Coordinates of N, CA and C in Angstrom, one line a residue:
M4 N 3.1 36.0 30.5 CA 1.5 35.6 30.8 C 1.3 33.7 29.9
A5 N 0.3 33.2 30.5 CA 0.7 31.4 30.0 C 0.1 32.0 28.8
P6 N -0.4 30.7 28.6 CA -0.9 30.7 26.7 C -2.6 30.2 26.7
R7 N -3.3 30.2 26.4 CA -5.2 30.5 26.5 C -5.2 28.7 26.7
K8 N -5.7 28.4 27.3 CA -6.5 27.2 27.4 C -7.2 26.8 26.2
L9 N -7.1 25.6 25.2 CA -8.1 25.5 24.2 C -9.9 24.7 24.2
D10 N -11.0 25.1 24.1 CA -11.9 24.5 25.7 C -12.9 24.1 24.7
L11 N -12.6 22.1 24.0 CA -12.7 21.9 22.5 C -14.4 21.4 22.6
T12 N -15.2 21.4 23.8 CA -15.9 21.1 24.2 C -17.4 21.3 22.8
G13 N -18.1 20.7 22.9 CA -18.8 20.7 21.6 C -18.2 20.3 20.1
H14 N -17.4 20.5 20.0 CA -16.7 20.7 18.1 C -16.4 19.0 18.1
R15 N -16.9 18.9 16.5 CA -16.3 17.8 15.8 C -15.6 18.3 15.0
Y16 N -14.9 16.8 15.0 CA -14.0 16.6 14.3 C -13.9 15.1 13.5
G17 N -15.1 15.5 12.8 CA -15.2 14.1 11.8 C -16.2 13.3 12.6
A18 N -16.7 12.1 12.8 CA -17.3 10.9 12.7 C -18.3 11.6 14.8
L19 N -16.9 12.5 15.1 CA -16.5 12.3 16.7 C -17.3 14.0 17.3
V20 N -17.2 14.1 18.4 CA -18.0 15.3 19.6 C -17.1 15.3 20.1
V21 N -16.6 16.3 20.7 CA -16.6 16.2 22.1 C -16.9 16.7 23.0
I22 N -17.0 15.9 24.2 CA -18.5 16.2 25.4 C -17.7 16.6 26.9
A23 N -16.9 16.5 26.5 CA -15.9 16.9 28.1 C -13.8 16.4 28.2
E24 N -13.4 17.8 28.5 CA -12.3 17.4 28.8 C -12.1 16.1 29.9
S25 N -10.6 15.7 30.0 CA -10.3 14.3 30.1 C -9.8 14.6 31.0
H26 N -8.8 15.2 30.4 CA -7.0 14.5 31.8 C -5.5 15.2 31.0
T27 N -4.6 15.9 31.6 CA -3.9 16.4 30.9 C -2.9 15.0 31.1
H28 N -1.7 15.1 29.4 CA -0.5 14.1 29.4 C 0.3 14.7 29.9
K29 N 1.5 14.7 30.5 CA 2.4 15.1 29.7 C 3.5 14.1 30.1
S30 N 4.2 14.2 28.9 CA 5.0 13.2 28.0 C 6.0 13.3 28.6
P31 N 7.6 12.6 28.8 CA 8.7 12.7 29.2 C 9.1 14.1 28.6
G32 N 9.8 13.9 27.6 CA 9.5 15.1 26.5 C 9.2 16.5 27.4
G33 N 8.3 16.6 28.4 CA 7.9 17.8 29.1 C 6.6 18.2 27.6
S34 N 6.3 17.9 26.9 CA 5.1 18.5 26.5 C 4.3 18.1 26.6
T35 N 3.0 18.5 26.6 CA 1.5 18.6 27.3 C 0.4 18.2 26.7
A36 N -0.3 17.3 27.1 CA -1.6 17.7 25.7 C -2.6 16.8 26.3
T37 N -3.8 17.8 26.6 CA -5.1 17.6 26.8 C -6.7 16.3 26.2
H38 N -6.5 15.8 26.7 CA -7.0 15.0 26.4 C -8.4 14.6 26.6
W39 N -9.5 14.5 25.5 CA -11.0 15.2 25.9 C -11.9 13.7 25.7
H40 N -13.3 13.9 26.3 CA -14.2 12.2 26.5 C -14.6 12.5 25.0
C41 N -14.4 12.4 24.0 CA -15.7 11.9 23.0 C -16.6 11.2 22.8
E42 N -17.6 11.9 21.7 CA -19.0 10.3 21.0 C -18.8 10.3 20.0
C43 N -18.4 8.6 19.2 CA -18.8 9.1 18.1 C -19.5 9.3 17.4
D44 N -20.1 9.0 16.7 CA -21.4 9.4 15.5 C -22.2 7.6 15.7
C45 N -21.6 7.1 16.1 CA -21.6 5.1 16.6 C -22.1 5.1 17.6
G46 N -22.4 6.1 18.5 CA -22.8 5.8 19.8 C -21.4 5.1 20.3
R47 N -20.5 4.7 19.7 CA -18.9 4.6 21.6 C -18.2 5.6 22.0
K48 N -18.6 5.4 22.9 CA -17.3 6.9 23.7 C -16.0 6.2 23.9
V49 N -15.3 7.4 23.6 CA -13.6 6.8 23.2 C -13.1 8.8 23.9
T50 N -11.7 8.3 24.8 CA -10.9 9.3 25.4 C -9.5 9.3 23.9
V51 N -10.1 11.3 24.1 CA -9.5 10.8 22.4 C -7.3 12.4 23.2
P52 N -6.8 12.8 22.3 CA -5.4 13.0 22.4 C -5.8 14.6 22.1
G53 N -6.4 15.4 22.5 CA -6.5 17.2 21.4 C -5.7 16.9 20.2
P54 N -3.7 16.9 20.3 CA -4.3 17.1 19.2 C -3.9 16.1 18.3
S55 N -3.9 15.2 18.8 CA -4.9 14.4 17.6 C -5.3 14.2 16.4
M56 N -6.7 14.9 17.3 CA -7.3 15.9 16.5 C -8.5 16.4 15.9
R57 N -6.9 17.8 16.6 CA -6.6 18.7 15.2 C -5.7 19.2 14.6
R58 N -4.1 18.0 14.4 CA -4.0 18.0 13.4 C -4.3 17.9 12.4
K59 N -3.3 18.8 10.5 CA -3.6 18.2 10.3 C -2.6 17.2 9.0
G60 N -3.0 16.8 7.9 CA -3.1 15.0 7.3 C -3.9 14.1 7.6
N61 N -3.7 13.9 8.5 CA -3.9 12.5 9.4 C -4.7 12.2 10.8
P62 N -5.3 13.4 10.9 CA -6.4 13.2 12.2 C -7.3 12.3 12.7
T63 N -7.2 12.0 14.4 CA -8.4 10.7 14.4 C -9.6 11.9 14.5
V64 N -10.7 11.2 13.0 CA -12.3 11.7 13.3 C -13.2 10.6 13.4
T65 N -12.7 9.5 14.0 CA -12.9 7.9 14.3 C -12.8 7.6 15.7
C66 N -14.2 7.2 16.0 CA -13.4 6.3 17.9 C -12.3 4.7 17.5
G67 N -12.4 4.3 16.5 CA -11.7 3.6 15.8 C -12.8 1.9 15.4
D68 N -14.0 2.1 16.3 CA -14.6 1.2 16.1 C -15.1 0.4 13.7
K69 N -14.0 0.1 13.0 CA -14.1 0.0 11.2 C -15.9 -0.6 10.7
T70 N -16.1 -1.4 11.9 CA -17.2 -2.4 11.5 C -18.2 -1.5 11.5
A71 N -18.6 -0.2 12.4 CA -20.1 0.6 11.9 C -20.0 1.8 11.7
H72 N -19.0 2.1 11.3 CA -18.3 2.4 10.5 C -18.3 2.6 9.0
R73 N -17.8 1.0 8.0 CA -18.3 0.7 7.3 C -19.5 0.3 6.8
S74 N -20.2 0.3 7.4 CA -21.4 0.0 7.9 C -22.6 1.4 7.3
G75 N -22.3 2.6 8.1 CA -22.0 4.1 8.0 C -23.5 3.9 9.0
K76 N -23.6 3.2 10.6 CA -23.8 3.4 11.3 C -23.7 4.9 12.1
A77 N -21.9 5.0 11.4 CA -21.0 6.1 12.8 C -22.1 7.4 12.0
H78 N -22.7 7.6 10.5 CA -23.2 8.7 9.6 C -24.1 8.9 10.9
P79 N -24.0 11.2 10.7 CA -24.8 12.1 11.8 C -25.9 10.9 11.3
M80 N -26.5 11.6 9.8 CA -28.0 11.3 9.5 C -28.4 9.4 9.2
F81 N -27.6 8.8 9.7 CA -28.1 7.3 9.2 C -29.0 7.4 10.0
G82 N -30.4 6.5 10.1 CA -32.3 6.5 9.6 C -32.7 8.2 9.9
K83 N -32.3 9.4 10.0 CA -33.0 10.3 10.0 C -33.8 9.8 8.6
L84 N -34.3 11.0 8.0 CA -35.0 11.3 7.0 C -34.2 12.2 6.4
R85 N -33.9 12.6 5.7 CA -33.4 13.7 4.4 C -34.1 15.2 5.1
E86 N -34.9 15.3 4.9 CA -36.2 16.0 5.2 C -35.0 17.3 6.5
Q87 N -35.3 16.0 8.3 CA -35.2 15.9 9.2 C -33.9 17.3 9.4
S88 N -32.4 17.0 8.2 CA -31.7 17.7 8.9 C -31.7 19.2 8.4
G89 N -32.5 19.9 8.2 CA -32.7 21.0 7.6 C -31.6 21.3 6.7
N90 N -31.1 21.1 6.1 CA -30.5 21.4 4.6 C -31.2 20.7 3.1
W91 N -32.5 20.5 3.8 CA -32.8 19.3 1.9 C -33.9 20.5 2.2
K92 N -34.0 21.0 1.1 CA -33.5 22.2 0.1 C -34.9 22.1 -1.1
G93 N -34.8 20.8 -1.8 CA -35.6 20.3 -2.8 C -34.6 19.7 -3.4
A94 N -35.1 19.4 -5.4 CA -34.4 18.8 -6.5 C -34.1 20.4 -7.2
A95 N -34.3 21.1 -6.8 CA -34.1 22.1 -8.1 C -32.7 23.3 -7.5
I96 N -31.8 22.8 -8.2 CA -30.4 23.2 -7.8 C -29.8 23.1 -8.6
A97 N -28.6 23.8 -8.6 CA -27.7 24.1 -9.8 C -25.8 22.5 -9.3
Y98 N -25.3 22.4 -9.8 CA -24.3 22.1 -9.9 C -23.5 22.1 -8.5
T99 N -23.0 23.0 -7.9 CA -22.3 23.8 -7.4 C -22.7 23.8 -5.8
S100 N -23.9 24.1 -5.4 CA -25.0 24.2 -5.0 C -25.8 22.6 -4.2
A101 N -25.5 22.1 -5.6 CA -25.5 20.7 -4.5 C -24.4 20.3 -3.8
H102 N -23.5 20.5 -4.2 CA -22.4 19.4 -3.7 C -22.1 20.8 -2.4
Q103 N -21.9 21.9 -2.2 CA -22.7 22.6 -1.1 C -23.2 21.8 0.0
R104 N -24.6 21.6 -0.3 CA -25.1 20.7 0.4 C -25.1 20.2 1.0
V105 N -24.5 18.3 0.1 CA -23.5 18.0 0.5 C -22.3 17.9 2.1
K106 N -22.0 19.3 1.5 CA -20.9 19.6 2.7 C -22.1 20.1 3.5
A107 N -22.6 20.6 3.7 CA -23.6 21.3 4.5 C -24.2 20.1 5.2
E108 N -24.9 18.8 5.3 CA -25.1 18.2 5.7 C -24.3 17.3 6.2
H109 N -23.4 16.7 5.3 CA -22.0 15.3 6.4 C -20.8 16.2 6.4
G110 N -20.2 17.7 6.3 CA -19.2 17.6 6.7 C -18.0 18.4 5.9
P111 N -17.2 18.4 5.7 CA -16.3 18.9 4.4 C -16.0 17.3 4.5
A112 N -15.8 17.1 3.0 CA -15.2 15.4 3.5 C -14.0 14.9 3.6
S113 N -12.6 15.5 3.7 CA -12.1 16.2 4.3 C -11.4 15.2 6.2
D114 N -12.8 15.2 6.1 CA -13.4 15.1 7.9 C -13.0 13.0 7.4
W115 N -13.8 12.5 6.8 CA -13.4 11.6 6.1 C -12.7 10.0 5.5
R116 N -12.1 9.4 6.5 CA -11.9 8.6 5.9 C -12.1 8.5 3.6
C117 N -11.5 8.0 2.3 CA -11.5 7.7 1.2 C -13.0 6.6 1.6
A118 N -14.2 6.1 0.8 CA -14.5 5.2 0.7 C -14.4 3.7 -0.3
C119 N -13.5 4.4 -1.2 CA -13.3 3.4 -1.8 C -12.4 2.1 -1.8
G120 N -11.6 2.6 0.4 CA -11.1 1.9 1.3 C -9.9 1.8 1.1
C121 N -9.0 2.7 0.1 CA -7.5 3.2 0.6 C -6.6 2.8 1.1
G122 N -7.6 4.1 2.0 CA -6.9 4.5 3.2 C -6.7 5.8 3.4
R123 N -6.1 6.5 2.9 CA -6.5 7.2 2.4 C -7.5 8.3 3.5
Q124 N -7.2 9.9 3.8 CA -8.1 10.7 4.1 C -8.8 11.6 2.5
A125 N -10.0 11.5 2.9 CA -10.7 12.0 1.1 C -10.6 13.5 1.2
D126 N -10.9 14.1 0.3 CA -10.8 15.4 -0.5 C -11.9 15.7 -0.2
E127 N -12.8 15.2 -1.4 CA -13.8 15.8 -2.1 C -14.8 14.7 -2.0
W128 N -15.9 15.2 -2.5 CA -17.5 14.9 -2.0 C -17.5 14.2 -4.3
A129 N -17.8 12.8 -4.1 CA -18.2 12.7 -5.5 C -19.5 11.6 -5.5
Y130 N -20.1 12.3 -6.6 CA -21.8 11.6 -7.0 C -21.2 10.4 -7.3
L131 N -22.0 9.3 -7.0 CA -22.1 8.0 -6.6 C -22.5 7.4 -8.4
G132 N -23.7 8.7 -9.1 CA -24.6 8.2 -10.4 C -24.8 6.8 -9.7
T133 N -25.7 6.5 -8.9 CA -26.9 6.1 -8.2 C -28.0 6.5 -7.9
D134 N -28.5 8.0 -8.2 CA -29.8 8.3 -8.6 C -30.3 8.1 -9.8
S135 N -32.1 7.6 -9.9 CA -32.4 7.2 -10.8 C -32.8 8.7 -11.7
E136 N -32.8 9.1 -11.5 CA -33.2 10.9 -11.8 C -31.6 11.5 -11.9
P137 N -30.4 11.4 -12.4 CA -29.1 13.4 -12.2 C -29.5 14.2 -13.0
K138 N -28.9 15.3 -12.6 CA -29.0 16.6 -13.2 C -28.0 16.0 -13.7
V139 N -27.7 17.2 -15.1 CA -26.1 17.1 -15.5 C -26.4 19.1 -15.7
S140 N -24.9 18.8 -15.3 CA -24.9 20.7 -15.6 C -24.8 21.6 -16.9
T141 N -25.0 22.5 -16.6 CA -24.9 23.7 -17.4 C -23.4 24.4 -17.1
H142 N -23.1 24.6 -15.7 CA -21.6 25.3 -15.6 C -20.9 24.8 -16.4
A143 N -20.0 26.8 -17.4 CA -18.6 25.7 -17.8 C -17.8 25.4 -16.8
D144 N -17.8 25.3 -15.9 CA -16.5 24.5 -15.2 C -16.4 23.2 -15.0
S145 N -17.9 23.0 -15.5 CA -18.1 21.1 -15.0 C -19.0 20.8 -15.9
E146 N -19.5 21.3 -16.9 CA -20.3 21.0 -18.1 C -20.4 20.1 -18.6
G147 N -21.7 19.6 -18.4 CA -21.6 17.8 -18.9 C -21.7 16.0 -18.1
A148 N -21.2 17.8 -16.8 CA -20.6 16.1 -15.1 C -22.6 16.1 -14.3
L149 N -22.3 14.5 -14.0 CA -23.7 14.2 -13.9 C -23.6 14.6 -12.6
Y150 N -25.6 15.6 -11.1 CA -25.1 15.5 -9.8 C -26.2 15.0 -9.9
S151 N -26.3 15.1 -8.3 CA -28.2 14.3 -7.6 C -28.0 15.8 -7.1
P152 N -29.4 16.4 -6.7 CA -29.1 17.2 -5.7 C -30.0 16.6 -4.2
N153 N -29.6 15.1 -4.2 CA -29.9 14.3 -3.0 C -28.1 13.8 -2.4
P154 N -27.9 14.4 -1.0 CA -27.6 14.3 -0.5 C -26.0 12.9 -0.6
E155 N -27.9 11.7 -0.1 CA -27.0 10.6 0.2 C -26.5 9.6 -1.5
H156 N -26.4 9.8 -2.5 CA -26.0 9.4 -3.7 C -24.6 10.4 -3.3
Y157 N -23.7 10.8 -2.9 CA -22.6 11.7 -2.8 C -21.0 10.3 -1.6
A158 N -19.9 10.3 -1.7 CA -19.6 9.4 -1.4 C -18.1 10.6 -1.1
P159 N -17.3 10.5 0.0 CA -15.5 11.3 0.3 C -15.1 9.9 0.0
L160 N -14.5 10.4 -1.7 CA -13.4 10.1 -2.0 C -12.3 10.9 -1.7
A161 N -10.5 9.9 -1.7 CA -9.5 10.4 -2.6 C -9.2 11.3 -3.9
K162 N -8.7 12.5 -4.5 CA -9.4 12.7 -5.2 C -8.9 11.7 -6.4
P163 N -7.3 10.8 -6.3 CA -6.8 9.8 -6.9 C -7.9 9.4 -7.8
C164 N -8.3 8.6 -6.3 CA -9.6 7.8 -6.1 C -10.8 8.2 -7.1
H165 N -11.7 9.6 -7.0 CA -12.9 10.4 -7.6 C -12.5 10.7 -9.1
R166 N -11.0 10.9 -9.8 CA -10.8 10.7 -10.8 C -11.3 9.4 -11.6
G167 N -10.2 8.6 -11.1 CA -10.6 7.6 -12.0 C -11.8 6.6 -11.3
F168 N -12.2 7.3 -10.8 CA -13.9 6.9 -10.6 C -14.7 7.8 -11.9
D169 N -14.6 8.6 -12.1 CA -15.3 9.9 -12.6 C -14.9 9.0 -14.7
V170 N -13.6 8.2 -14.6 CA -13.1 8.1 -15.9 C -14.2 6.2 -15.5
W171 N -14.0 5.9 -14.8 CA -14.9 4.5 -14.9 C -16.2 4.6 -15.0
Q172 N -17.5 5.8 -14.7 CA -18.6 6.3 -15.0 C -18.0 6.9 -16.3
A173 N -17.9 7.3 -17.1 CA -17.8 8.1 -18.1 C -17.9 7.2 -19.2
Q174 N -16.8 6.0 -18.9 CA -16.6 4.7 -20.1 C -18.1 4.4 -20.4
R175 N -18.9 3.5 -19.1 CA -19.8 3.0 -18.4 C -20.4 3.1 -19.1
R176 N -20.7 4.9 -18.2 CA -21.9 5.4 -19.6 C -22.1 5.2 -21.0
S177 N -21.2 5.5 -21.5 CA -20.3 5.9 -23.0 C -20.7 5.1 -24.4
G178 N -20.3 3.3 -23.3 CA -20.1 2.5 -23.7 C -18.8 2.4 -25.4
L179 N -17.9 3.0 -24.5 CA -16.6 3.9 -25.0 C -15.3 2.6 -24.8
T180 N -13.8 2.2 -25.5 CA -12.9 1.6 -24.5 C -12.6 2.6 -23.4
L181 N -11.3 2.9 -22.5 CA -10.7 3.5 -21.4 C -10.2 4.4 -22.6
S182 N -9.5 4.3 -23.6 CA -8.2 4.4 -24.6 C -9.2 5.6 -25.9
A183 N -10.3 5.4 -26.1 CA -11.3 6.1 -27.2 C -12.0 6.8 -25.7
L184 N -11.8 7.0 -24.9 CA -12.3 8.2 -24.2 C -11.8 8.8 -24.1
I185 N -9.9 8.5 -23.4 CA -9.2 9.3 -23.6 C -8.9 10.2 -25.0
V186 N -8.8 9.8 -25.3 CA -8.8 10.8 -26.6 C -9.5 12.1 -27.1
E187 N -11.0 11.2 -26.6 CA -12.4 12.2 -26.7 C -12.0 13.0 -25.9
M188 N -11.7 12.9 -24.3 CA -11.5 14.1 -23.3 C -10.6 14.2 -24.1
M189 N -9.2 14.3 -24.2 CA -8.1 14.9 -24.6 C -8.0 16.2 -25.9
T190 N -9.7 15.8 -26.8 CA -9.4 16.7 -27.7 C -10.9 17.3 -27.8
A191 N -11.6 16.8 -27.1 CA -12.4 18.3 -25.7 C -12.0 19.8 -25.7

């Protein structure tokens, strides 16, 4: 019995939405790959091999137009009010729920490249510290951490970049030197 063919039509891979099957390509080695017509959130249409969108590690998740993706035009919520997303339920929200809201509105962070420009795949949504009225977490795992109920104040970051950014933010807020901040964090 032949294996069942995957139908990726309608699936989202980062900023790409699969529109229709394009063609199947057979390599000289004998393997075959189905290519798919996709539309990027920036509006550009591209044809992408299915395995490259679905692979672990470094999948194809955009059309490759770096200008559109750096400007934010590729984001599905670009130009829309947050209330139009269906995920906005107000400001009375806990730390964990705020991060779940960000994931619901923007998708998993792993669907994006790190926003710092390091070229790595993002791992987590990071609060940017840009909310004029941030909330402070009282949850045991994140006690004292600032967050926002608004998904617009988050960016996808790789874990090392997120950790470094959090240390920089804490240093900036406290006014302590980095070494004093590290000592304070180690003794807490």
